[in-house]
Coordinates of C-alpha atoms (C1' of nucleotides) in Angstrom, one line a residue:
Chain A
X1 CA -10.2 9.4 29.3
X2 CA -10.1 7.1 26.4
X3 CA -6.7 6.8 24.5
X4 CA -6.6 7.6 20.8
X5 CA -7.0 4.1 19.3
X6 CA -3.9 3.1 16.6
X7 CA -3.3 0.5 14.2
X8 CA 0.0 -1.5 14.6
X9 CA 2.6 -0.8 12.9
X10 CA 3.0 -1.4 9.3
X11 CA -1.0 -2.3 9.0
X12 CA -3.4 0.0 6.8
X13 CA -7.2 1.2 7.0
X14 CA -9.0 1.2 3.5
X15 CA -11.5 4.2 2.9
X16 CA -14.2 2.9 0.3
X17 CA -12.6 4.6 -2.8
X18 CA -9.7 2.6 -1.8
X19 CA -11.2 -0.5 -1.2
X20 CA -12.9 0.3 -4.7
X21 CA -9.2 0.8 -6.3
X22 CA -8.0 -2.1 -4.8
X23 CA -10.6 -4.3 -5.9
X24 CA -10.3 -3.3 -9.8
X25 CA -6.7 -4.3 -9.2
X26 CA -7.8 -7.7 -8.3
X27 CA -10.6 -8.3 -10.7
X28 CA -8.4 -7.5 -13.5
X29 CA -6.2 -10.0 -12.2
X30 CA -8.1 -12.6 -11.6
X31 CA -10.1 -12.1 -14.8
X32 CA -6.8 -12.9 -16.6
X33 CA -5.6 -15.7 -14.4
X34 CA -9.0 -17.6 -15.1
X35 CA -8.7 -16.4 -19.0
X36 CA -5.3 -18.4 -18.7
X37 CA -6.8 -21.6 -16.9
X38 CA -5.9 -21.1 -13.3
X39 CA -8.2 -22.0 -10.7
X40 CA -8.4 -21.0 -7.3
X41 CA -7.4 -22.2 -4.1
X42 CA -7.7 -20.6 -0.4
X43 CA -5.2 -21.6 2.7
X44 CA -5.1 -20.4 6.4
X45 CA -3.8 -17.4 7.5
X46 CA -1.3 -19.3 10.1
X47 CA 0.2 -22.7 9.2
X48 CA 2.1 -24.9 11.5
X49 CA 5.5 -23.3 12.2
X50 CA 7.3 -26.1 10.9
X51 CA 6.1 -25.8 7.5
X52 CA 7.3 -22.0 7.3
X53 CA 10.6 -22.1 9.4
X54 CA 13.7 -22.7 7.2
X55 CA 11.8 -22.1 3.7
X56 CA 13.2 -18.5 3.1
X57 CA 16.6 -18.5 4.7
X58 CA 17.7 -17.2 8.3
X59 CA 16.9 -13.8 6.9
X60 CA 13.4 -15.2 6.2
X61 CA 13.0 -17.3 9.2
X62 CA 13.1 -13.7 11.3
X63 CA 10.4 -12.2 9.3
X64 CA 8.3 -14.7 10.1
X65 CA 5.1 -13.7 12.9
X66 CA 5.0 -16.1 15.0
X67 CA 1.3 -16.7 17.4
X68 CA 1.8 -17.5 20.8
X69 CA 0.5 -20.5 21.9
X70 CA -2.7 -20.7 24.1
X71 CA -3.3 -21.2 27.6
X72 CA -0.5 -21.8 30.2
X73 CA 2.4 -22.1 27.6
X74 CA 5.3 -21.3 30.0
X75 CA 4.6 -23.8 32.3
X76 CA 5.5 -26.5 29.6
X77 CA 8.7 -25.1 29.5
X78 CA 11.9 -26.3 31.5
X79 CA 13.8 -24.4 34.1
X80 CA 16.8 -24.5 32.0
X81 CA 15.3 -23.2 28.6
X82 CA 13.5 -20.5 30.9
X83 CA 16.0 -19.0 32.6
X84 CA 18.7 -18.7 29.7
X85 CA 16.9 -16.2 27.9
X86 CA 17.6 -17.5 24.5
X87 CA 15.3 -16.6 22.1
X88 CA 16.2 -19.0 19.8
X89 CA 15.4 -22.3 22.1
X90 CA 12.5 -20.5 23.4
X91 CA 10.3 -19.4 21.0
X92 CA 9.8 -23.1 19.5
X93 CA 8.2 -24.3 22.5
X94 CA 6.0 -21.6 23.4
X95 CA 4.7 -20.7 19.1
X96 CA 3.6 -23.3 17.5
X97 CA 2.3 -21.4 14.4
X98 CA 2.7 -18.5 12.4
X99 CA 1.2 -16.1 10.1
X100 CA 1.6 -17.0 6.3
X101 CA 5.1 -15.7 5.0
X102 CA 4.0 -15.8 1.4
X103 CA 1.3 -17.9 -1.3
X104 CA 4.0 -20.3 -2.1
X105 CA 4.9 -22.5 0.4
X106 CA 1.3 -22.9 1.8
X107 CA 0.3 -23.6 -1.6
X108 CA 3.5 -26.3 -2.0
X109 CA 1.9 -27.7 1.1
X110 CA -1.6 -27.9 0.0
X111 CA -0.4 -30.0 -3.2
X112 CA 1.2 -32.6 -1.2
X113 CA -1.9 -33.2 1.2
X114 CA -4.2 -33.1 -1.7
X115 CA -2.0 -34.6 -4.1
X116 CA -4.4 -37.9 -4.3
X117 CA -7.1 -35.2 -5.7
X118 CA -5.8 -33.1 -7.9
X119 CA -5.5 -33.5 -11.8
X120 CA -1.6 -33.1 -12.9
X121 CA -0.5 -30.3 -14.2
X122 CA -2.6 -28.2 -11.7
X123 CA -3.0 -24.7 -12.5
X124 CA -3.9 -22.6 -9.4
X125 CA -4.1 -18.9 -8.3
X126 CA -4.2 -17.5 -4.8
X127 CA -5.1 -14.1 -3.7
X128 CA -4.6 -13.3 0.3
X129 CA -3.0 -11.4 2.3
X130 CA 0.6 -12.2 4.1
X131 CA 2.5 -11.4 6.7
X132 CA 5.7 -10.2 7.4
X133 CA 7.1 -8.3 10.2
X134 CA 9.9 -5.8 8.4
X135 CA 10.3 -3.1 9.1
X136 CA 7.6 -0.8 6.9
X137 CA 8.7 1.8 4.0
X138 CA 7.2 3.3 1.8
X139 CA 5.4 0.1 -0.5
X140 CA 6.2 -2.3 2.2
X141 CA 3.9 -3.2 4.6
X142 CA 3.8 -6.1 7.8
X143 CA 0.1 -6.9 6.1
X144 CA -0.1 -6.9 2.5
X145 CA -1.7 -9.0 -0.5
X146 CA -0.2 -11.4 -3.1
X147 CA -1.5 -12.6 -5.9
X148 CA -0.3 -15.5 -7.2
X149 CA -0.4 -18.1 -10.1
X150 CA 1.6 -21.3 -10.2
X151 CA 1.9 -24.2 -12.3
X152 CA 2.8 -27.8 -10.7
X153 CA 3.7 -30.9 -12.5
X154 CA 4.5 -29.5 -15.6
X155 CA 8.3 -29.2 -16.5
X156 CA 7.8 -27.8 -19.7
X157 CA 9.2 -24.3 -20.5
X158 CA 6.2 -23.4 -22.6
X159 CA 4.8 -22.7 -18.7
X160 CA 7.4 -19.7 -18.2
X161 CA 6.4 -18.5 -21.9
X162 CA 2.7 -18.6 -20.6
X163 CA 3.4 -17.0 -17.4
X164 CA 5.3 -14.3 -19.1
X165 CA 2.4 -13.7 -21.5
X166 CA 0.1 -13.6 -18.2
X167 CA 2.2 -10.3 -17.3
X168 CA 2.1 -9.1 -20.3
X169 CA -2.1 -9.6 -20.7
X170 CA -2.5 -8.3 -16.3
X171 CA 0.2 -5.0 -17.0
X172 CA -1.8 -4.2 -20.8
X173 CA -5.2 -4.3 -19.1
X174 CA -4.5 -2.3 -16.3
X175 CA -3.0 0.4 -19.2
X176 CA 0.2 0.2 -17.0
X177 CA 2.2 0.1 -20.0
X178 CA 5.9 -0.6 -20.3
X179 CA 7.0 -2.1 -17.6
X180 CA 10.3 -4.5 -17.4
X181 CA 9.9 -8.3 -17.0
X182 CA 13.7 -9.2 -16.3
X183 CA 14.4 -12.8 -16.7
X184 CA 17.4 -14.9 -15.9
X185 CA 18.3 -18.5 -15.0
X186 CA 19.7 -20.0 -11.5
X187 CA 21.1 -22.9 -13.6
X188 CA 23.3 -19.9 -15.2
X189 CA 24.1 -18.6 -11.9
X190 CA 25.1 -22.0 -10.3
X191 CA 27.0 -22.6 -13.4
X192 CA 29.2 -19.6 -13.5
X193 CA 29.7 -20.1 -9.6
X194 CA 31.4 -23.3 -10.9
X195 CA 33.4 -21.9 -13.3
X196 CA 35.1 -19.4 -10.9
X197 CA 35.3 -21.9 -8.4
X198 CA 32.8 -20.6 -6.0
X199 CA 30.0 -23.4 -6.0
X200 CA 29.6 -23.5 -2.8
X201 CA 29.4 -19.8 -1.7
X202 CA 26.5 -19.4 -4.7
X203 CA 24.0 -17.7 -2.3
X204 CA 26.3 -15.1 -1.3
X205 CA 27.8 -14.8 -5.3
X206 CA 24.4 -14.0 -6.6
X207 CA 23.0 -11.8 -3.6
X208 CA 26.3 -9.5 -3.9
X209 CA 25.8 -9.8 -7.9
X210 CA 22.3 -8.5 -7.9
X211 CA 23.3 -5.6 -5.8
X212 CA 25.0 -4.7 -9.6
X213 CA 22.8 -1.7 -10.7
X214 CA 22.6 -0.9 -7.0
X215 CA 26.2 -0.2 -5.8
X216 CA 28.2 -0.6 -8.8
X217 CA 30.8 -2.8 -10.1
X218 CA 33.3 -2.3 -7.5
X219 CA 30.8 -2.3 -4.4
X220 CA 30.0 -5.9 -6.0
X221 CA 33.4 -6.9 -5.8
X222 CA 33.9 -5.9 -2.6
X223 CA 31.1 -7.5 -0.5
X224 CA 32.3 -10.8 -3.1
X225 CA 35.6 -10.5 -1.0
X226 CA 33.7 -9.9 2.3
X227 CA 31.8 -13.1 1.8
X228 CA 34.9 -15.6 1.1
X229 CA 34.9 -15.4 -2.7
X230 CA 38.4 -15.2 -3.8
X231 CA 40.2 -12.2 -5.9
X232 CA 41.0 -15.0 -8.8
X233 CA 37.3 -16.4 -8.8
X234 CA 35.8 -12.6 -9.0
X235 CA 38.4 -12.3 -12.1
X236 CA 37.3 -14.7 -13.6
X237 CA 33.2 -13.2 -13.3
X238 CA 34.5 -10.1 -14.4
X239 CA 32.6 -10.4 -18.2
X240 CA 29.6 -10.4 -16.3
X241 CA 29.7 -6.9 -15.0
X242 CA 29.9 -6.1 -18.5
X243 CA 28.0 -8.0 -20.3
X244 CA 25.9 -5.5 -23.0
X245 CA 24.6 -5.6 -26.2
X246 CA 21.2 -7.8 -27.7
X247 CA 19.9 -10.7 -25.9
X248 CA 21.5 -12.3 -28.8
X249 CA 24.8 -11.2 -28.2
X250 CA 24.3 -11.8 -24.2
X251 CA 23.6 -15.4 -25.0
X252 CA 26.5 -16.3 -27.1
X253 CA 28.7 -14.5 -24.3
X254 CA 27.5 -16.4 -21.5
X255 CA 27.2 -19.3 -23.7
X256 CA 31.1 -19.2 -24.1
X257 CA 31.8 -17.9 -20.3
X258 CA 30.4 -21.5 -19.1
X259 CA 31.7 -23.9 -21.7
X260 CA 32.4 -26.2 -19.1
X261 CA 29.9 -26.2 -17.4
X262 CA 27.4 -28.8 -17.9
X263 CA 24.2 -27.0 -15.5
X264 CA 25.3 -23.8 -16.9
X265 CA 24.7 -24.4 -20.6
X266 CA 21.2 -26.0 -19.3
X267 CA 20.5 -22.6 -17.9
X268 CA 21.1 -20.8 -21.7
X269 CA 19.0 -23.4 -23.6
X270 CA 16.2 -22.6 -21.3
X271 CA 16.6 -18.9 -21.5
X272 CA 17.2 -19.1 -25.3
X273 CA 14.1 -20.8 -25.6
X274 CA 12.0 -18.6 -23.7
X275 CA 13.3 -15.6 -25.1
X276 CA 12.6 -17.2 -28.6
X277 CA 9.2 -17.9 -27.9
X278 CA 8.0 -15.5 -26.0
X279 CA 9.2 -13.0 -29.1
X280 CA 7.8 -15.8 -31.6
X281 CA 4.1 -14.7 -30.2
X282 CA 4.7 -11.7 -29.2
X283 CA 3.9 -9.3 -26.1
X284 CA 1.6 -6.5 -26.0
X285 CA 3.4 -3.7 -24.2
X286 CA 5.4 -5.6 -21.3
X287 CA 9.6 -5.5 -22.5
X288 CA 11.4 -8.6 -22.1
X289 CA 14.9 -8.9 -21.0
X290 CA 17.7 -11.2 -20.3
X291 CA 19.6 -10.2 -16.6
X292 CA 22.3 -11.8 -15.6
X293 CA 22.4 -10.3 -12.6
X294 CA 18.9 -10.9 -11.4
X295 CA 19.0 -13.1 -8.1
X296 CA 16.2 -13.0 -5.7
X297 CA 16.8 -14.0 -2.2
X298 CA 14.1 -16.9 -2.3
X299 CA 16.5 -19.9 -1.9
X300 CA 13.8 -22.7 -3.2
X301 CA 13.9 -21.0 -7.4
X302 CA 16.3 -23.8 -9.4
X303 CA 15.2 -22.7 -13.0
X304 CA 14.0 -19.8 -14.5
X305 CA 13.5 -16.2 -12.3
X306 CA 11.3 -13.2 -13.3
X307 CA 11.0 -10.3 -12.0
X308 CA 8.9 -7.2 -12.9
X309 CA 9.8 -3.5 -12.2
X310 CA 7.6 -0.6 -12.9
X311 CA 7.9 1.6 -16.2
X312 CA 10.6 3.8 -16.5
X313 CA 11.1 6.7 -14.6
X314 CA 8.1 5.0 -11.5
X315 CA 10.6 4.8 -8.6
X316 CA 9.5 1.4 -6.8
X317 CA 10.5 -1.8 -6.0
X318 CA 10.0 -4.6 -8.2
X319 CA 6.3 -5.1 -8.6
X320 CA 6.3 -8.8 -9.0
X321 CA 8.3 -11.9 -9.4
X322 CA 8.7 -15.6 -9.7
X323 CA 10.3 -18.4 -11.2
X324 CA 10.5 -22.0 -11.4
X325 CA 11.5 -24.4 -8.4
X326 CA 11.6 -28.0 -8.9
X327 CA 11.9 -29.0 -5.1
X328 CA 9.4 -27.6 -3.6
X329 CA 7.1 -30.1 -2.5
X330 CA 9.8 -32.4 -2.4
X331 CA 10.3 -30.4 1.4
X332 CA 7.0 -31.4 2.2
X333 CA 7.9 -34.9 1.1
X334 CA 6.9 -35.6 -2.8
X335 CA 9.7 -35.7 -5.0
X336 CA 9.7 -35.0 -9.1
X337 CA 6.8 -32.8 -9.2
X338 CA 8.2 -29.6 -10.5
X339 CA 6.5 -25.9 -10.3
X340 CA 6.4 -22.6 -11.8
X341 CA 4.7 -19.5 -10.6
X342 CA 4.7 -15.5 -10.7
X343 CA 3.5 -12.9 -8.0
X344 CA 2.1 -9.7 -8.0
X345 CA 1.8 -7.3 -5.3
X346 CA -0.9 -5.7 -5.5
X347 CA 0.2 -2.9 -2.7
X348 CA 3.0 -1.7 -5.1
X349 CA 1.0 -1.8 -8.3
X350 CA -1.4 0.2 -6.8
X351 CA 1.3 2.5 -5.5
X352 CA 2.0 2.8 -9.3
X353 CA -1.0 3.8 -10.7
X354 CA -1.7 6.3 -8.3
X355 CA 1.4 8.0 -9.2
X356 CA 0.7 7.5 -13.0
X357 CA -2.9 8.5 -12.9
X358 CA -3.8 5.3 -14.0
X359 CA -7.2 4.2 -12.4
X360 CA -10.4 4.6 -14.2
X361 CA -12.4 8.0 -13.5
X362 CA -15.4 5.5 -13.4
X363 CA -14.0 4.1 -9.7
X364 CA -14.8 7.8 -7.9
X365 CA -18.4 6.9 -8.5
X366 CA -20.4 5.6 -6.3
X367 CA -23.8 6.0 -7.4
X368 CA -24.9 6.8 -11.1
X369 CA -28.1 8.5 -10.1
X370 CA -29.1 10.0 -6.8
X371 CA -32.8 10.9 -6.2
X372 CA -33.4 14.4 -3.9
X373 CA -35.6 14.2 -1.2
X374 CA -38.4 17.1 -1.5
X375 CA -40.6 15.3 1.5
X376 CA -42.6 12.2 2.7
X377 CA -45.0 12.7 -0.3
X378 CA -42.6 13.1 -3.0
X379 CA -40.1 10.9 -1.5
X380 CA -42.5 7.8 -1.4
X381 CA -43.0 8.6 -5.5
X382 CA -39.1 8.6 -5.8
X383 CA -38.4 5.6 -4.4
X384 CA -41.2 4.3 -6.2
X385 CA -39.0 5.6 -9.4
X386 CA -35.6 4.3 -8.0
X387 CA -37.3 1.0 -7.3
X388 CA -37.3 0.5 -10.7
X389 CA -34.2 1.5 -11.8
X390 CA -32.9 -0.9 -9.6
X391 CA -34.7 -3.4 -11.4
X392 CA -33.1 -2.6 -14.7
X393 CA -29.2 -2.2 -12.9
X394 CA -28.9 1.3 -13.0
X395 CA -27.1 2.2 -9.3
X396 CA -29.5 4.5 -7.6
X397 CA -30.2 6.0 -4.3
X398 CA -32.7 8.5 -2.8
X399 CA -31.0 10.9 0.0
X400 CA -32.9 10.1 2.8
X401 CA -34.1 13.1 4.5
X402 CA -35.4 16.2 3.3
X403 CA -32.8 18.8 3.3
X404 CA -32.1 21.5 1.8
X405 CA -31.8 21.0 -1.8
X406 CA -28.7 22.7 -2.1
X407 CA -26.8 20.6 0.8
X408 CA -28.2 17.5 -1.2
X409 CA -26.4 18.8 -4.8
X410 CA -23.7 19.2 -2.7
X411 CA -23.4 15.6 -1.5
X412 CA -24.3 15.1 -4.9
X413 CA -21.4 16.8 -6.3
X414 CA -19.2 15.1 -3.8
X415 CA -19.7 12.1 -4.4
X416 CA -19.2 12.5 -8.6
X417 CA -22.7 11.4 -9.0
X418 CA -23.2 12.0 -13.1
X419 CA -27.3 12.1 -12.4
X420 CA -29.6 14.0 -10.1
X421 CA -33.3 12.5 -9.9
X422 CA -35.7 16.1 -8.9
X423 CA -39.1 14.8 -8.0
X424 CA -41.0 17.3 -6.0
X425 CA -44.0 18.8 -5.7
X426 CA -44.4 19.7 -9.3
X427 CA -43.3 16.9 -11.0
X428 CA -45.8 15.1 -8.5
X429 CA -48.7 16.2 -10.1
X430 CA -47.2 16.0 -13.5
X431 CA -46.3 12.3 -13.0
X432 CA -43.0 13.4 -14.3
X433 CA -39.6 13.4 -13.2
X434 CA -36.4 16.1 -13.8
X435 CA -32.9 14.7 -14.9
X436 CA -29.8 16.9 -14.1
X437 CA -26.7 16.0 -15.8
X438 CA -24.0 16.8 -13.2
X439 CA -21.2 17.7 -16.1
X440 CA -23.2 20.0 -18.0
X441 CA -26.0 21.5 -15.9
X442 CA -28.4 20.2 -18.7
X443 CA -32.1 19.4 -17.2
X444 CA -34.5 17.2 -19.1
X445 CA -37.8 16.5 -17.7
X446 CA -39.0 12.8 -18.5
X447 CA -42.8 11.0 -17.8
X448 CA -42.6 8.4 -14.8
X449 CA -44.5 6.1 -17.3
X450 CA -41.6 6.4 -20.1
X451 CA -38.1 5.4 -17.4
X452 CA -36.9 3.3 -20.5
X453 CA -36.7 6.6 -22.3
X454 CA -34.2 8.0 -19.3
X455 CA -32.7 4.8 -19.2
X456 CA -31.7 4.9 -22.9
X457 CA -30.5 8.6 -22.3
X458 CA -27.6 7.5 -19.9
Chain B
rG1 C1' 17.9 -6.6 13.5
rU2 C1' 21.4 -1.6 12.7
rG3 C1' 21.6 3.8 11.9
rG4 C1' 18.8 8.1 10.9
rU5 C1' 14.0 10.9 10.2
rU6 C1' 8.9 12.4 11.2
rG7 C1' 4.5 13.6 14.3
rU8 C1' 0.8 20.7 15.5
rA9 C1' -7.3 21.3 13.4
rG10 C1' -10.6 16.2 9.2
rC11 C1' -6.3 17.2 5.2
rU12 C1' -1.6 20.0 3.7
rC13 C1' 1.5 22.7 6.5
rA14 C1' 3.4 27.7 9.4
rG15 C1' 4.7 28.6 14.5
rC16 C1' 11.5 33.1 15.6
rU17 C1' 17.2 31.9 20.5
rG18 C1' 11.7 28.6 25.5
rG19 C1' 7.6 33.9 27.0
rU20 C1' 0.3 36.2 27.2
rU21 C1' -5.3 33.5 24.4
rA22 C1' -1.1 28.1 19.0
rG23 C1' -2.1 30.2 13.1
rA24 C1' -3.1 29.8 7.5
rG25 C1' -5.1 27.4 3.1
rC26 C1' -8.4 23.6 1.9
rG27 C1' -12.5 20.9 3.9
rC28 C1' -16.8 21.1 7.4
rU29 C1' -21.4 23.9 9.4
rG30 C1' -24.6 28.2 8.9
rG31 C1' -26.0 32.5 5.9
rA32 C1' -26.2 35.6 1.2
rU33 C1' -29.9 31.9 -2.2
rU34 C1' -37.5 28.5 1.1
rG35 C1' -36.5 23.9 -6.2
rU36 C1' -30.4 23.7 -8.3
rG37 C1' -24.2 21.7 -7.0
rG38 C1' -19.2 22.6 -8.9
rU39 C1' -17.6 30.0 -8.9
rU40 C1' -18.0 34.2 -5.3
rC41 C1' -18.8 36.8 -0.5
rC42 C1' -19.9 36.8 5.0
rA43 C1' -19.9 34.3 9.6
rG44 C1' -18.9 30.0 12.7
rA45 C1' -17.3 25.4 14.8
rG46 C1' -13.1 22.4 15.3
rG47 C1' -6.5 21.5 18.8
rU48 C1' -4.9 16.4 25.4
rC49 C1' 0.8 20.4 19.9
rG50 C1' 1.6 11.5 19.1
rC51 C1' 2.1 9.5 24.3
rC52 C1' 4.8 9.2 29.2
rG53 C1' 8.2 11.4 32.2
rG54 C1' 12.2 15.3 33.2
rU55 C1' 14.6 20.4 33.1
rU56 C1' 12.5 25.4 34.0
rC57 C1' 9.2 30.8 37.1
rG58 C1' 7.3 29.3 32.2
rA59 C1' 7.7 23.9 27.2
rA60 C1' 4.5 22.9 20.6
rC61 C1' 9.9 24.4 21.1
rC62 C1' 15.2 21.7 25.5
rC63 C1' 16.4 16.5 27.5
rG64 C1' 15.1 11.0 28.2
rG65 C1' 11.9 7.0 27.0
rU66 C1' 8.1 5.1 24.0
rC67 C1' 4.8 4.6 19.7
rU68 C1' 4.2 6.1 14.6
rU69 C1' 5.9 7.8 9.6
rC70 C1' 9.4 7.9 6.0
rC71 C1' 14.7 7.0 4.6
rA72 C1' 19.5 4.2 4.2
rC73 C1' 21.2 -0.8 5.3
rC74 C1' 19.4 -6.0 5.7
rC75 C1' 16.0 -8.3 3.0
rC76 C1' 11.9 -8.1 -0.2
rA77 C1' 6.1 -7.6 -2.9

RNA sequence: GUGGUUGUAGCUCAGCUGGUUAGAGCGCUGGAUUGUGGUUCCAGAGGUCGCCGGUUCGAACCCGGUCUUCCACCCCA
């Protein structure tokens, strides 16, 4: 008896009116990343292990799907290694690649090994899927897509503006209006971790500081003490957890808060300026804000980070992110070319719009005109008919067997098709042709000769 | 990786403290209606109760394991 067959964990089917969905999520984004001058680019799915293991953190490095390697790979392996049943020493000698972890460093990757070829500042985008294996919720998945665009060799902050106004233009267009692009600055970060005399515990300062809307002021404080930071240092961070009022007003706090810090007032010129300009243009419906708290766990961002969340009230993760990172390639071995970059995933944003109602009607349709089938005679005179109308673009189909008219309205009717083609016996001899609007029930009946005239009537 | 949760017809879900032949709505097929769908009426088909094992005279129900789903951590798109 065969076994039901499953998918793994975490990994989806797509039914054609989701494959349909999806797509219109990607056109519109890559329509906008080519309006904004980005050019494509397409990596493996698996890179060499070394160039993914120690890019995201331990946390990262776990996530990470690692291939086996061919043929007899234990046998390369010594007694000792074998028998001591540590993962850890094991796995590098028997996986020697692994599935993409995200767009980013693959794409930091490809600049250095093409870097005699391509044209400074290069403006790509990349849309594939990646891989991680967490454990799946809702929105997460072990397969999913990115879409990226990312900026290297330019260190002005006139890229951030741009990338911010690429949000804005991608969210408009896909009428998911409102949502929250949440900026802040790691130089900010590193520079209040100086202040309070934390510098070198700044990963686990700003992880337990953008837990802040999460757990609170108080849980913040606490997993601060857990992680080393010292009761007098957390004092002295204590405006943050407070910090309200206009960007303005934000600014000028911080702005005193790291006086002495050299890095840290680098980090508020850069936001000011970016805040500035961006409102000096002028966004379309995205909201722009400054958060201090605003992290991300991606250890390689040194400038700016962004990060997009839903509209209000849309309970999901963040539906995007990015910033800027000046040492990227310099990992790969080419120093002083900084990059900037933003992500969408399109899993979540598609989670979104479902829940808002927010895909066009026009995506149910498969066909615009479908063609009954009345028998051999009249069916050869219908495709005849469709023949043509494929000509001029209109999306048209004949059902292909002769069934009972009313089962073929009723595929007709399932599958939202606004036009039904009748060409039967009657119409035959009439060298004519019946149009039934779906919506209405209106019938028109129009000469074979005169399709333009049907043509114009859609 | 830690702790929990879920799985019954194509879909959404009932199913009592373990007890004959596991149900409903929607969908599907056929008919009312041999050239007219979306409304209505009638009839029908469709189930290894996620999987493996255990307890029991007897398991969809109890126990163990496993897979899957979702949730909270962790982390993140």
């Amino acid at each position: 008896m065969a076994q039901k067959p499953s998918i793994p964990k975490g990994t989806r089917d797509f039914s054609p009116a989701e494959v349909n969905k999806r797509n219109y999520i990607f056109d519109t984004i890559k329509k906008h990343f080519q309006i904004f001058g980005f050019q494509p680019i397409e990596t493996p799915s698996f890179e060499n292990s070394e160039t993914l293991m120690g890019k995201y953190g331990d946390e990262g490095d776990r996530l990470i799907f690692k291939i086996l390697n061919s043929g007899d790979f234990l046998s390369k392996v010594d007694d000792v290694t074998y028998s001591s049943k540590n993962s850890g020493s094991l796995t590098p000698k028997i996986t020697e690649k692994a599935l993409r972890y995200d767009l980013t460093v693959p794409f930091a990757r490809y600049v250095v090994m093409h870097q005699n070829e391509i044209d400074f500042p290069f403006k790509r985008y990349q849309i594939q899927p990646v891989w991680r294996a967490d454990r799946p919720q809702k929105g997460r998945f072990r397969e999913f897509y990115q879409c990226d665009a990312d900026v290297v060799g330019a260190n002005s902050l006139l890229q951030e503006v741009e990338l911010i106004q690429l949000y804005d233009a991608i969210f408009t267009d896909l009428k998911l209006e409102g949502v929250h692009i949440k900026l802040n600055n790691r130089k900010v970060l590193a520079g209040i971790a100086e202040i309070i005399g934390a510098k070198h515990l700044l990963v686990n300062f700003t992880v337990a500081l953008d837990k802040l809307d999460k757990i609170g002021e108080e849980g913040v404080k606490k997993e601060m003490l857990e992680k080393g930071i010292s009761e007098e240092s957390i004092a002295k961070a204590a405006p943050l957890f407070s910090l309200s009022g206009s960007t303005g007003e934000q600014l000028t706090m911080l702005k005193e808060l790291l006086q002495d810090s050299e890095e840290g007032l680098e980090g508020i010129r850069e936001l000011q300026f970016v805040m500035d300009t961006v409102k000096e243009i002028g966004l379309q419906s995205a909201q722009l804000s400054l958060d201090v708290t605003l992290a991300r766990g991606l250890n390689y961002y040194t400038g700016t980070i962004l990060e997009v969340s839903a509209p209000e009230g849309v309970k999901m993760g963040s539906i995007g992110g990015g910033g800027r990172y000046d040492d990227l390639t310099g990992i790969f071995g080419l120093k002083n070319v900084s990059g900037v970059g933003i992500s969408f995933g399109l899993d979540r944003i598609y989670l979104v719009l479902e829940e808002l109602g927010l895909f066009p009607k026009t995506l149910e349709q498969s066909i615009e005109v479908l063609c009954l089938n009345f028998g051999e005679e009249e069916a050869l005179a219908s495709l005849k008919l469709i023949n043509t109308l494929r000509k001029l673009g209109v999306k048209a189909d004949l059902y292909p067997t002769d069934a009972k008219i009313q089962k073929q309205f009723k595929y007709a009717n399932n599958r939202n098709v606004p036009y039904v083609i009748l060409l039967g016996e009657k119409e035959l001899v009439e060298n004519a042709f019946v149009v039934k609007n779906m919506a209405n029930g209106e019938q028109k009946t129009f000469s074979i000769d005169s399709i333009e005239d049907f043509i114009a009537s859609l």
